PDB file of C-alpha atoms in Angstrom:
ATOM      1  CA  MET A   4     -14.638-128.272 -31.310  1.00 35.00           C
ATOM      2  CA  HIS A   5     -18.065-129.008 -32.782  1.00 34.00           C
ATOM      3  CA  LYS A   6     -19.429-126.029 -34.721  1.00 35.00           C
ATOM      4  CA  PRO A   7     -23.169-125.589 -34.075  1.00 37.00           C
ATOM      5  CA  SER A   8     -25.390-125.881 -37.133  1.00 37.00           C
ATOM      6  CA  PRO A   9     -27.029-122.690 -38.470  1.00 40.00           C
ATOM      7  CA  ASP A  10     -30.343-123.790 -36.921  1.00 38.00           C
ATOM      8  CA  ASN A  11     -28.671-124.130 -33.530  1.00 39.00           C
ATOM      9  CA  ASN A  12     -27.130-120.663 -33.911  1.00 43.00           C
ATOM     10  CA  LEU A  13     -30.528-119.170 -34.677  1.00 36.00           C
ATOM     11  CA  GLN A  14     -32.019-120.819 -31.609  1.00 38.00           C
ATOM     12  CA  ALA A  15     -29.057-119.795 -29.447  1.00 40.00           C
ATOM     13  CA  ASP A  16     -29.247-116.190 -30.673  1.00 42.00           C
ATOM     14  CA  LYS A  17     -32.845-115.952 -29.483  1.00 46.00           C
ATOM     15  CA  GLU A  18     -31.794-117.134 -26.041  1.00 55.00           C
ATOM     16  CA  LEU A  19     -28.736-114.895 -25.648  1.00 78.00           C
ATOM     17  CA  GLY A  20     -30.441-111.511 -25.196  1.00 89.00           C
ATOM     18  CA  LEU A  21     -28.044-109.131 -23.452  1.00 97.00           C
ATOM     19  CA  ILE A  22     -24.379-110.114 -23.272  1.00 98.00           C
ATOM     20  CA  PHE A  23     -22.230-108.304 -20.701  1.00 98.00           C
ATOM     21  CA  LEU A  24     -18.437-108.381 -21.141  1.00 98.00           C
ATOM     22  CA  VAL A  25     -16.509-108.047 -17.891  1.00 98.00           C
ATOM     23  CA  GLY A  26     -12.820-107.989 -17.051  1.00 98.00           C
ATOM     24  CA  PHE A  27      -9.943-105.776 -16.026  1.00 97.00           C
ATOM     25  CA  MET A  28      -9.206-102.576 -17.922  1.00 93.00           C
ATOM     26  CA  GLY A  29      -7.224-103.413 -21.041  1.00 93.00           C
ATOM     27  CA  SER A  30      -8.709-106.891 -21.383  1.00 97.00           C
ATOM     28  CA  GLY A  31     -10.300-106.015 -24.731  1.00 96.00           C
ATOM     29  CA  LYS A  32     -13.970-105.682 -23.764  1.00 97.00           C
ATOM     30  CA  THR A  33     -14.640-102.815 -26.190  1.00 96.00           C
ATOM     31  CA  THR A  34     -12.638-104.197 -29.124  1.00 96.00           C
ATOM     32  CA  LEU A  35     -14.032-107.716 -28.759  1.00 98.00           C
ATOM     33  CA  GLY A  36     -17.510-106.356 -28.022  1.00 98.00           C
ATOM     34  CA  ARG A  37     -17.649-104.392 -31.274  1.00 98.00           C
ATOM     35  CA  LYS A  38     -16.533-107.436 -33.291  1.00 98.00           C
ATOM     36  CA  LEU A  39     -18.957-109.761 -31.516  1.00 97.00           C
ATOM     37  CA  ALA A  40     -21.852-107.322 -32.004  1.00 97.00           C
ATOM     38  CA  SER A  41     -21.067-107.082 -35.696  1.00 96.00           C
ATOM     39  CA  ARG A  42     -20.827-110.857 -36.013  1.00 95.00           C
ATOM     40  CA  LEU A  43     -24.155-111.477 -34.220  1.00 95.00           C
ATOM     41  CA  GLY A  44     -26.001-108.490 -35.670  1.00 94.00           C
ATOM     42  CA  TYR A  45     -26.382-107.022 -32.168  1.00 96.00           C
ATOM     43  CA  MET A  46     -26.052-103.434 -30.997  1.00 97.00           C
ATOM     44  CA  PHE A  47     -22.788-102.616 -29.196  1.00 98.00           C
ATOM     45  CA  MET A  48     -22.880-100.455 -26.084  1.00 98.00           C
ATOM     46  CA  ASP A  49     -20.104 -99.278 -23.783  1.00 98.00           C
ATOM     47  CA  LEU A  50     -21.363 -98.468 -20.282  1.00 97.00           C
ATOM     48  CA  ASP A  51     -18.510 -95.996 -19.731  1.00 95.00           C
ATOM     49  CA  HIS A  52     -19.677 -94.021 -22.790  1.00 96.00           C
ATOM     50  CA  ILE A  53     -23.305 -94.189 -21.661  1.00 98.00           C
ATOM     51  CA  PHE A  54     -22.235 -92.862 -18.243  1.00 97.00           C
ATOM     52  CA  GLU A  55     -20.249 -89.998 -19.797  1.00 97.00           C
ATOM     53  CA  ALA A  56     -23.059 -89.037 -22.186  1.00 97.00           C
ATOM     54  CA  GLN A  57     -25.608 -89.081 -19.381  1.00 96.00           C
ATOM     55  CA  GLU A  58     -23.445 -86.994 -17.031  1.00 96.00           C
ATOM     56  CA  GLY A  59     -21.937 -84.719 -19.690  1.00 97.00           C
ATOM     57  CA  THR A  60     -18.422 -85.275 -18.377  1.00 96.00           C
ATOM     58  CA  THR A  61     -15.641 -87.851 -18.484  1.00 93.00           C
ATOM     59  CA  ILE A  62     -15.432 -90.594 -15.888  1.00 90.00           C
ATOM     60  CA  GLY A  63     -12.042 -89.228 -14.780  1.00 86.00           C
ATOM     61  CA  THR A  64     -13.487 -85.766 -14.177  1.00 91.00           C
ATOM     62  CA  TYR A  65     -16.556 -87.151 -12.388  1.00 94.00           C
ATOM     63  CA  PHE A  66     -14.335 -89.412 -10.263  1.00 87.00           C
ATOM     64  CA  ALA A  67     -12.044 -86.485  -9.293  1.00 88.00           C
ATOM     65  CA  LYS A  68     -14.941 -84.152  -8.491  1.00 95.00           C
ATOM     66  CA  HIS A  69     -17.291 -86.519  -6.630  1.00 96.00           C
ATOM     67  CA  GLY A  70     -15.075 -89.400  -5.449  1.00 91.00           C
ATOM     68  CA  GLU A  71     -15.197 -93.149  -5.984  1.00 89.00           C
ATOM     69  CA  ASP A  72     -18.256 -93.848  -3.809  1.00 95.00           C
ATOM     70  CA  ALA A  73     -20.462 -91.422  -5.757  1.00 97.00           C
ATOM     71  CA  PHE A  74     -19.071 -92.740  -9.034  1.00 95.00           C
ATOM     72  CA  ARG A  75     -19.749 -96.388  -8.131  1.00 96.00           C
ATOM     73  CA  LYS A  76     -23.325 -95.620  -7.032  1.00 98.00           C
ATOM     74  CA  LEU A  77     -24.119 -93.747 -10.228  1.00 97.00           C
ATOM     75  CA  GLU A  78     -22.340 -96.358 -12.365  1.00 97.00           C
ATOM     76  CA  SER A  79     -24.557 -99.047 -10.797  1.00 98.00           C
ATOM     77  CA  GLU A  80     -27.647 -96.928 -11.412  1.00 98.00           C
ATOM     78  CA  VAL A  81     -26.693 -96.451 -15.065  1.00 98.00           C
ATOM     79  CA  LEU A  82     -26.236-100.231 -15.428  1.00 98.00           C
ATOM     80  CA  LYS A  83     -29.615-101.041 -13.906  1.00 98.00           C
ATOM     81  CA  THR A  84     -31.799 -98.263 -15.335  1.00 97.00           C
ATOM     82  CA  HIS A  85     -30.523 -97.895 -18.899  1.00 96.00           C
ATOM     83  CA  LYS A  86     -33.043 -99.014 -21.530  1.00 96.00           C
ATOM     84  CA  TYR A  87     -31.240-101.746 -23.468  1.00 97.00           C
ATOM     85  CA  PRO A  88     -32.406-103.111 -26.808  1.00 96.00           C
ATOM     86  CA  GLU A  89     -33.421-106.757 -26.817  1.00 94.00           C
ATOM     87  CA  ARG A  90     -30.103-107.913 -28.252  1.00 96.00           C
ATOM     88  CA  ALA A  91     -26.945-106.048 -27.284  1.00 97.00           C
ATOM     89  CA  ILE A  92     -23.313-106.579 -26.351  1.00 98.00           C
ATOM     90  CA  ILE A  93     -22.441-104.363 -23.369  1.00 98.00           C
ATOM     91  CA  ALA A  94     -18.829-103.622 -22.385  1.00 98.00           C
ATOM     92  CA  THR A  95     -18.629-102.759 -18.689  1.00 98.00           C
ATOM     93  CA  GLY A  96     -16.098-100.790 -16.688  1.00 95.00           C
ATOM     94  CA  GLY A  97     -13.425-102.930 -15.037  1.00 95.00           C
ATOM     95  CA  GLY A  98     -14.641-102.256 -11.498  1.00 95.00           C
ATOM     96  CA  LEU A  99     -18.393-102.359 -12.136  1.00 97.00           C
ATOM     97  CA  PRO A 100     -18.885-106.105 -11.407  1.00 98.00           C
ATOM     98  CA  CYS A 101     -17.225-105.688  -7.997  1.00 97.00           C
ATOM     99  CA  PHE A 102     -19.691-103.284  -6.394  1.00 97.00           C
ATOM    100  CA  PHE A 103     -23.164-103.675  -4.939  1.00 97.00           C
ATOM    101  CA  ASP A 104     -24.985-106.589  -6.580  1.00 97.00           C
ATOM    102  CA  ASN A 105     -23.948-105.579 -10.112  1.00 98.00           C
ATOM    103  CA  MET A 106     -22.570-108.985 -11.133  1.00 98.00           C
ATOM    104  CA  ASP A 107     -25.663-110.798  -9.851  1.00 98.00           C
ATOM    105  CA  TRP A 108     -27.858-108.242 -11.649  1.00 98.00           C
ATOM    106  CA  MET A 109     -26.026-108.792 -14.951  1.00 98.00           C
ATOM    107  CA  ASN A 110     -26.294-112.581 -14.571  1.00 97.00           C
ATOM    108  CA  ALA A 111     -30.041-112.243 -13.907  1.00 97.00           C
ATOM    109  CA  HIS A 112     -30.606-109.955 -16.924  1.00 97.00           C
ATOM    110  CA  GLY A 113     -28.343-111.513 -19.539  1.00 96.00           C
ATOM    111  CA  ARG A 114     -25.229-113.570 -20.146  1.00 97.00           C
ATOM    112  CA  THR A 115     -21.841-112.592 -18.747  1.00 98.00           C
ATOM    113  CA  VAL A 116     -18.408-113.281 -20.202  1.00 98.00           C
ATOM    114  CA  TYR A 117     -15.222-112.672 -18.196  1.00 98.00           C
ATOM    115  CA  ILE A 118     -12.255-111.941 -20.469  1.00 98.00           C
ATOM    116  CA  LYS A 119      -9.388-113.232 -18.337  1.00 98.00           C
ATOM    117  CA  LEU A 120      -5.771-112.165 -18.849  1.00 98.00           C
ATOM    118  CA  ALA A 121      -2.573-112.404 -16.801  1.00 97.00           C
ATOM    119  CA  PRO A 122      -1.338-109.260 -14.982  1.00 97.00           C
ATOM    120  CA  LYS A 123       1.804-109.001 -17.148  1.00 96.00           C
ATOM    121  CA  THR A 124      -0.268-109.141 -20.357  1.00 96.00           C
ATOM    122  CA  LEU A 125      -2.622-106.466 -19.018  1.00 96.00           C
ATOM    123  CA  ALA A 126       0.328-104.275 -17.988  1.00 94.00           C
ATOM    124  CA  ASP A 127       1.842-104.569 -21.473  1.00 92.00           C
ATOM    125  CA  ARG A 128      -1.471-103.573 -23.037  1.00 90.00           C
ATOM    126  CA  LEU A 129      -2.060-100.680 -20.632  1.00 91.00           C
ATOM    127  CA  GLN A 130       1.466 -99.226 -20.705  1.00 85.00           C
ATOM    128  CA  ASN A 131       0.578 -96.730 -23.457  1.00 77.00           C
ATOM    129  CA  GLU A 132      -2.904 -95.869 -22.159  1.00 76.00           C
ATOM    130  CA  LYS A 133      -1.950 -94.663 -18.709  1.00 62.00           C
ATOM    131  CA  ASP A 134      -2.892 -91.012 -19.345  1.00 65.00           C
ATOM    132  CA  GLU A 135      -6.506 -92.044 -19.957  1.00 70.00           C
ATOM    133  CA  ARG A 136      -6.630 -94.249 -16.848  1.00 73.00           C
ATOM    134  CA  PRO A 137      -6.226 -92.287 -13.600  1.00 64.00           C
ATOM    135  CA  LEU A 138      -5.515 -95.371 -11.453  1.00 71.00           C
ATOM    136  CA  LEU A 139      -2.455 -96.191 -13.573  1.00 78.00           C
ATOM    137  CA  ARG A 140      -0.843 -92.785 -14.251  1.00 74.00           C
ATOM    138  CA  GLU A 141       2.011 -93.000 -11.776  1.00 81.00           C
ATOM    139  CA  ARG A 142       2.750 -96.708 -12.113  1.00 87.00           C
ATOM    140  CA  HIS A 143       5.473 -98.126 -14.356  1.00 84.00           C
ATOM    141  CA  GLY A 144       7.106-101.504 -15.036  1.00 88.00           C
ATOM    142  CA  GLU A 145       6.997-103.897 -12.075  1.00 93.00           C
ATOM    143  CA  ALA A 146       4.930-101.434  -9.998  1.00 91.00           C
ATOM    144  CA  LEU A 147       2.230-101.539 -12.680  1.00 92.00           C
ATOM    145  CA  VAL A 148       2.283-105.358 -12.804  1.00 95.00           C
ATOM    146  CA  GLN A 149       2.119-105.509  -8.987  1.00 96.00           C
ATOM    147  CA  PHE A 150      -0.824-103.063  -8.875  1.00 94.00           C
ATOM    148  CA  ILE A 151      -2.739-105.100 -11.481  1.00 95.00           C
ATOM    149  CA  THR A 152      -1.943-108.355  -9.644  1.00 97.00           C
ATOM    150  CA  GLU A 153      -3.348-106.954  -6.387  1.00 97.00           C
ATOM    151  CA  LYS A 154      -6.458-105.513  -8.066  1.00 95.00           C
ATOM    152  CA  LEU A 155      -7.133-108.799  -9.871  1.00 97.00           C
ATOM    153  CA  GLU A 156      -6.919-110.689  -6.562  1.00 97.00           C
ATOM    154  CA  GLU A 157      -9.668-108.382  -5.225  1.00 97.00           C
ATOM    155  CA  ARG A 158     -11.806-108.503  -8.359  1.00 97.00           C
ATOM    156  CA  GLU A 159     -11.565-112.101  -9.567  1.00 98.00           C
ATOM    157  CA  PRO A 160     -14.109-113.483  -7.056  1.00 98.00           C
ATOM    158  CA  PHE A 161     -16.639-111.186  -8.763  1.00 98.00           C
ATOM    159  CA  TYR A 162     -15.394-111.723 -12.325  1.00 98.00           C
ATOM    160  CA  ASN A 163     -15.469-115.504 -11.826  1.00 98.00           C
ATOM    161  CA  LYS A 164     -19.239-115.349 -11.228  1.00 98.00           C
ATOM    162  CA  ALA A 165     -19.570-114.834 -14.995  1.00 98.00           C
ATOM    163  CA  ASN A 166     -21.481-117.443 -16.987  1.00 97.00           C
ATOM    164  CA  ILE A 167     -18.372-117.920 -19.124  1.00 97.00           C
ATOM    165  CA  VAL A 168     -14.725-117.398 -18.149  1.00 97.00           C
ATOM    166  CA  ALA A 169     -12.632-117.138 -21.318  1.00 98.00           C
ATOM    167  CA  ASN A 170      -8.877-116.906 -21.731  1.00 97.00           C
ATOM    168  CA  GLY A 171      -8.423-113.488 -23.354  1.00 97.00           C
ATOM    169  CA  LEU A 172      -5.257-114.380 -25.265  1.00 95.00           C
ATOM    170  CA  ARG A 173      -6.158-114.676 -28.934  1.00 93.00           C
ATOM    171  CA  LEU A 174      -9.870-114.622 -28.026  1.00 97.00           C
ATOM    172  CA  THR A 175     -11.968-113.947 -31.108  1.00 97.00           C
ATOM    173  CA  ALA A 176     -15.578-112.970 -31.653  1.00 97.00           C
ATOM    174  CA  GLU A 177     -16.090-116.346 -33.328  1.00 96.00           C
ATOM    175  CA  ARG A 178     -14.799-118.167 -30.244  1.00 96.00           C
ATOM    176  CA  VAL A 179     -17.050-116.161 -27.910  1.00 97.00           C
ATOM    177  CA  GLU A 180     -20.017-116.940 -30.167  1.00 94.00           C
ATOM    178  CA  GLU A 181     -19.175-120.657 -29.927  1.00 95.00           C
ATOM    179  CA  LEU A 182     -18.909-120.466 -26.137  1.00 95.00           C
ATOM    180  CA  LEU A 183     -22.211-118.583 -25.860  1.00 93.00           C
ATOM    181  CA  SER A 184     -24.002-120.925 -28.279  1.00 88.00           C
ATOM    182  CA  PHE A 185     -22.728-124.000 -26.481  1.00 77.00           C
ATOM    183  CA  LYS A 186     -23.706-122.592 -23.078  1.00 69.00           C
ATOM    184  CA  ALA A 187     -27.165-121.558 -24.335  1.00 66.00           C
ATOM    185  CA  THR A 188     -27.922-125.017 -25.712  1.00 65.00           C
ATOM    186  CA  SER A 189     -26.444-127.068 -22.866  1.00 61.00           C
TER     187      SER A 189
END
């Protein structure tokens, strides 16, 4: 693929502004987001961490105490009212794009990248993180893959509204930069 010249990168950087990473839990939004932010000289932000800092509790605790509806409303409010710097990479929660007009809002206020992975790959990645993820705690093996498959079927119509849909296997910060630069200049 053609590598943009440094002048093109500079121009593209000015046009990128906020970059929202979306995808299922375990897709690598935080890991890739940190690397991409470092590469571009942007600030990295994780909306889950912003939520927890603002509320003074974990998402799991908030979810258990107030329920999913209250969580989703507040999560949307955090997304839309947080004061972002001019240039930032923002990792979102896996469900955030699927509620209210959150995906449309992100597309209107920045660039969106969907990190797409197959259910089996996600299950393999999430197998050891189940204690931190309440929706997955009781699911193992094929039941976990089936749960992820069903959730992805619900969520992909929202995820696919992203400006860029990228195969998450072996996705690097450099590759995302290329995709963003190409999209910004085309």
